[in-house]
XYZ file of C-alpha atoms in Angstrom:
260
model
C 105.752 80.790 76.566
C 107.965 78.817 78.927
C 109.586 80.361 81.993
C 113.245 81.392 81.643
C 115.935 79.096 83.001
C 117.971 80.748 85.754
C 121.468 79.427 86.416
C 123.537 80.126 89.531
C 127.211 80.870 90.138
C 128.284 80.867 93.794
C 131.648 82.581 94.340
C 132.991 80.777 97.416
C 136.765 80.962 97.138
C 137.584 83.883 99.429
C 139.946 83.561 102.358
C 137.411 85.102 104.761
C 140.049 87.166 106.587
C 137.594 89.852 107.673
C 135.043 87.287 108.794
C 137.517 85.381 110.976
C 139.622 88.333 112.157
C 137.951 88.397 115.590
C 138.256 84.646 116.209
C 140.633 83.607 119.026
C 142.528 81.287 116.682
C 141.562 81.870 113.004
C 143.957 79.125 111.864
C 141.727 76.480 113.441
C 138.597 77.567 111.546
C 137.397 75.744 108.399
C 137.307 77.548 105.030
C 134.718 80.313 104.869
C 132.074 78.331 102.894
C 132.171 75.562 105.534
C 131.590 77.817 108.532
C 128.328 76.902 110.278
C 125.567 78.995 111.770
C 123.985 78.366 115.163
C 121.879 75.561 113.719
C 124.908 73.776 112.253
C 124.104 74.758 108.664
C 127.105 75.612 106.470
C 127.274 78.969 104.696
C 127.584 77.198 101.340
C 124.414 75.208 102.068
C 122.489 78.414 102.768
C 123.681 79.903 99.472
C 122.780 76.769 97.494
C 119.336 76.631 99.071
C 118.626 80.080 97.616
C 119.483 78.997 94.061
C 116.458 78.833 91.722
C 115.408 75.342 90.698
C 115.753 74.074 87.160
C 119.055 75.686 86.260
C 122.682 74.646 86.549
C 124.592 75.477 89.714
C 128.333 76.140 89.759
C 130.401 76.744 92.882
C 133.766 78.458 92.403
C 135.996 77.585 95.333
C 138.259 75.049 97.036
C 137.360 71.353 97.387
C 134.344 70.836 99.636
C 131.457 68.375 99.966
C 128.647 69.451 97.632
C 125.340 67.976 96.437
C 125.609 65.756 93.325
C 123.919 68.278 91.037
C 126.422 71.042 91.845
C 129.542 71.473 89.731
C 132.704 72.938 91.265
C 135.488 74.805 89.465
C 138.375 76.935 90.665
C 139.712 80.265 89.427
C 143.337 80.185 88.316
C 145.353 81.065 90.218
C 143.363 80.359 93.392
C 142.509 83.412 95.494
C 142.969 85.694 92.484
C 139.722 87.459 93.258
C 136.046 87.692 92.316
C 136.719 88.761 88.726
C 138.589 85.554 87.907
C 136.086 83.505 89.908
C 133.061 84.935 88.124
C 134.668 84.442 84.712
C 135.459 80.801 85.529
C 131.975 80.188 86.916
C 130.105 81.755 84.001
C 132.218 79.808 81.499
C 131.537 76.576 83.405
C 127.799 77.079 82.873
C 128.483 76.397 79.209
C 130.398 73.201 79.960
C 133.900 74.674 79.731
C 136.529 75.137 82.386
C 136.352 78.938 82.109
C 139.031 81.525 81.506
C 141.516 80.866 84.227
C 139.518 77.840 85.319
C 141.358 74.711 86.405
C 140.090 71.774 84.295
C 141.374 69.151 86.738
C 140.075 70.931 89.812
C 136.385 70.144 89.851
C 134.208 67.609 91.521
C 130.600 66.536 91.869
C 127.710 67.491 89.650
C 126.676 66.569 86.196
C 127.646 69.838 84.544
C 124.164 70.138 83.049
C 124.224 71.859 79.682
C 122.603 75.261 79.633
C 119.752 76.076 77.271
C 120.713 78.451 74.486
C 118.475 81.131 73.057
C 116.444 78.651 70.969
C 113.387 79.756 69.066
C 110.452 81.864 70.176
C 108.708 78.904 71.766
C 111.748 77.332 73.405
C 113.476 78.003 76.713
C 115.896 80.883 77.002
C 118.735 81.593 79.377
C 118.824 84.885 81.262
C 122.161 85.714 82.877
C 121.825 87.950 85.929
C 124.908 89.681 87.315
C 125.023 91.358 90.717
C 127.183 94.497 90.488
C 128.713 96.424 93.416
C 126.485 98.956 95.109
C 128.200 102.247 94.339
C 128.012 103.727 90.835
C 131.722 103.844 90.009
C 132.458 100.289 91.155
C 129.426 99.010 89.239
C 130.670 100.520 85.966
C 134.218 99.301 86.567
C 132.900 95.790 87.265
C 130.994 95.737 83.974
C 134.065 96.760 81.985
C 136.651 94.698 83.865
C 135.017 91.287 84.119
C 131.389 91.109 83.013
C 132.228 91.893 79.380
C 135.120 89.389 79.252
C 133.065 86.748 81.072
C 130.343 87.054 78.444
C 132.970 86.824 75.704
C 134.175 83.541 77.198
C 130.614 82.266 77.502
C 130.147 82.909 73.788
C 133.162 80.717 73.076
C 135.760 83.444 72.640
C 138.725 84.506 74.739
C 138.917 87.362 77.186
C 141.526 89.779 75.790
C 144.238 90.935 78.162
C 145.326 94.399 79.276
C 147.387 96.538 76.898
C 150.824 98.008 77.699
C 151.290 101.695 78.427
C 153.389 104.204 80.387
C 152.274 106.034 83.519
C 152.706 109.795 83.198
C 152.544 110.230 86.987
C 153.546 108.430 90.158
C 150.980 105.758 91.056
C 151.426 105.104 94.796
C 151.621 101.681 96.377
C 148.523 100.287 98.043
C 148.890 99.948 101.801
C 146.856 96.733 101.812
C 148.658 95.119 98.902
C 145.787 95.179 96.395
C 145.658 95.563 92.641
C 143.608 98.651 91.729
C 141.631 99.654 88.666
C 142.018 103.410 88.262
C 140.051 105.485 85.699
C 142.598 107.324 83.563
C 142.946 109.284 80.330
C 145.483 109.619 77.576
C 147.708 112.538 78.554
C 146.440 115.657 76.801
C 143.321 113.874 75.524
C 140.940 114.676 78.386
C 140.489 117.690 80.645
C 140.269 115.437 83.683
C 143.783 114.009 83.274
C 146.320 114.757 85.937
C 149.123 117.104 84.811
C 152.509 115.749 83.818
C 154.708 115.057 86.813
C 151.799 115.068 89.253
C 150.718 112.264 91.543
C 147.585 110.166 91.356
C 144.915 110.878 93.945
C 143.694 108.092 96.205
C 140.272 107.838 94.565
C 140.714 104.461 92.935
C 138.671 101.319 92.515
C 139.958 98.105 94.060
C 140.165 94.824 92.143
C 141.790 91.528 93.070
C 142.081 90.391 89.470
C 141.529 91.902 86.045
C 140.334 90.580 82.723
C 139.290 92.235 79.518
C 140.582 95.089 77.419
C 142.116 95.025 73.982
C 145.654 95.232 72.729
C 146.866 98.799 72.190
C 149.993 100.615 71.111
C 152.914 100.170 73.497
C 154.167 103.428 74.969
C 150.874 105.340 75.207
C 151.084 107.734 78.177
C 148.290 107.711 80.741
C 147.333 109.618 83.872
C 144.473 109.136 86.379
C 141.482 111.423 86.086
C 140.051 113.367 89.007
C 136.544 113.170 90.534
C 136.552 109.390 90.870
C 135.234 108.823 94.368
C 132.861 105.885 94.698
C 129.690 107.971 94.315
C 130.957 109.953 91.307
C 130.726 109.243 87.593
C 131.759 112.673 86.271
C 135.462 111.800 86.262
C 134.809 108.323 84.906
C 132.912 109.864 81.998
C 136.145 111.592 80.885
C 138.300 108.456 81.216
C 139.690 106.550 78.257
C 141.032 103.512 80.106
C 141.256 101.705 83.434
C 144.826 101.571 84.719
C 145.762 98.215 86.246
C 147.865 99.482 89.139
C 149.903 96.756 90.898
C 150.144 96.671 94.715
C 153.673 98.132 94.669
C 152.617 101.127 92.562
C 154.285 102.517 89.427
C 156.750 105.437 89.216
C 156.222 108.188 86.667
C 157.526 106.946 83.344
C 157.179 103.307 84.378
C 155.276 100.619 82.464
C 151.636 100.063 83.369
C 148.873 97.932 81.910
C 145.441 99.297 81.047
C 141.982 98.217 79.917
C 140.503 100.402 77.146
C 136.997 101.663 77.834
């Protein structure tokens, strides 16, 4: 039996604001993947050196010099977060531009075709996904972009969020982030916040969202309780993930959601 083929997606499109925050003049620094260590080796080179041999390698990020065997794609829009980047990278392993990928924004590499399942004696592809470390974020990651990324890899389309109505005030995020908040249909789960209440601050951050299925417009939703990062008890009562925009949503306002 032959060894499995392991492909690699390197998400390298972040702005690196936390990494460069202490620099005297961050504006003069190169993009994060091109920062060098003490030996002059770029961060992207260190990541590529760790990629298993024999599989395809895709870098999701801005234009940069890369080895000939490495394919580069870009999430669309750029800087829309790791969810969009992972979806674009996984789709590119199959030769496509990826959901949200930019077909004209790629360089280098041969775009080697991946091996499909094949027969019992042939090579097989094993996709490995690294999820966040805490339990709640790991589950949210699986629902919000791993499932849609796999749908794209199979040749389908990642369905978008469905429209709904927030039954409570969803506060703005102080750092301007989109949040994925476990929520329930009002009256359908004991963990739902009461009508007219306010959402607690136990939410899961996300820079971009994909997935979900179309639902009935006008369904009323409220965040569940017990959704701190180490908890799954509240998440177990949730029906959906609210896609809360950075500016928040007033009670009665429109909000998008991803069905669970």
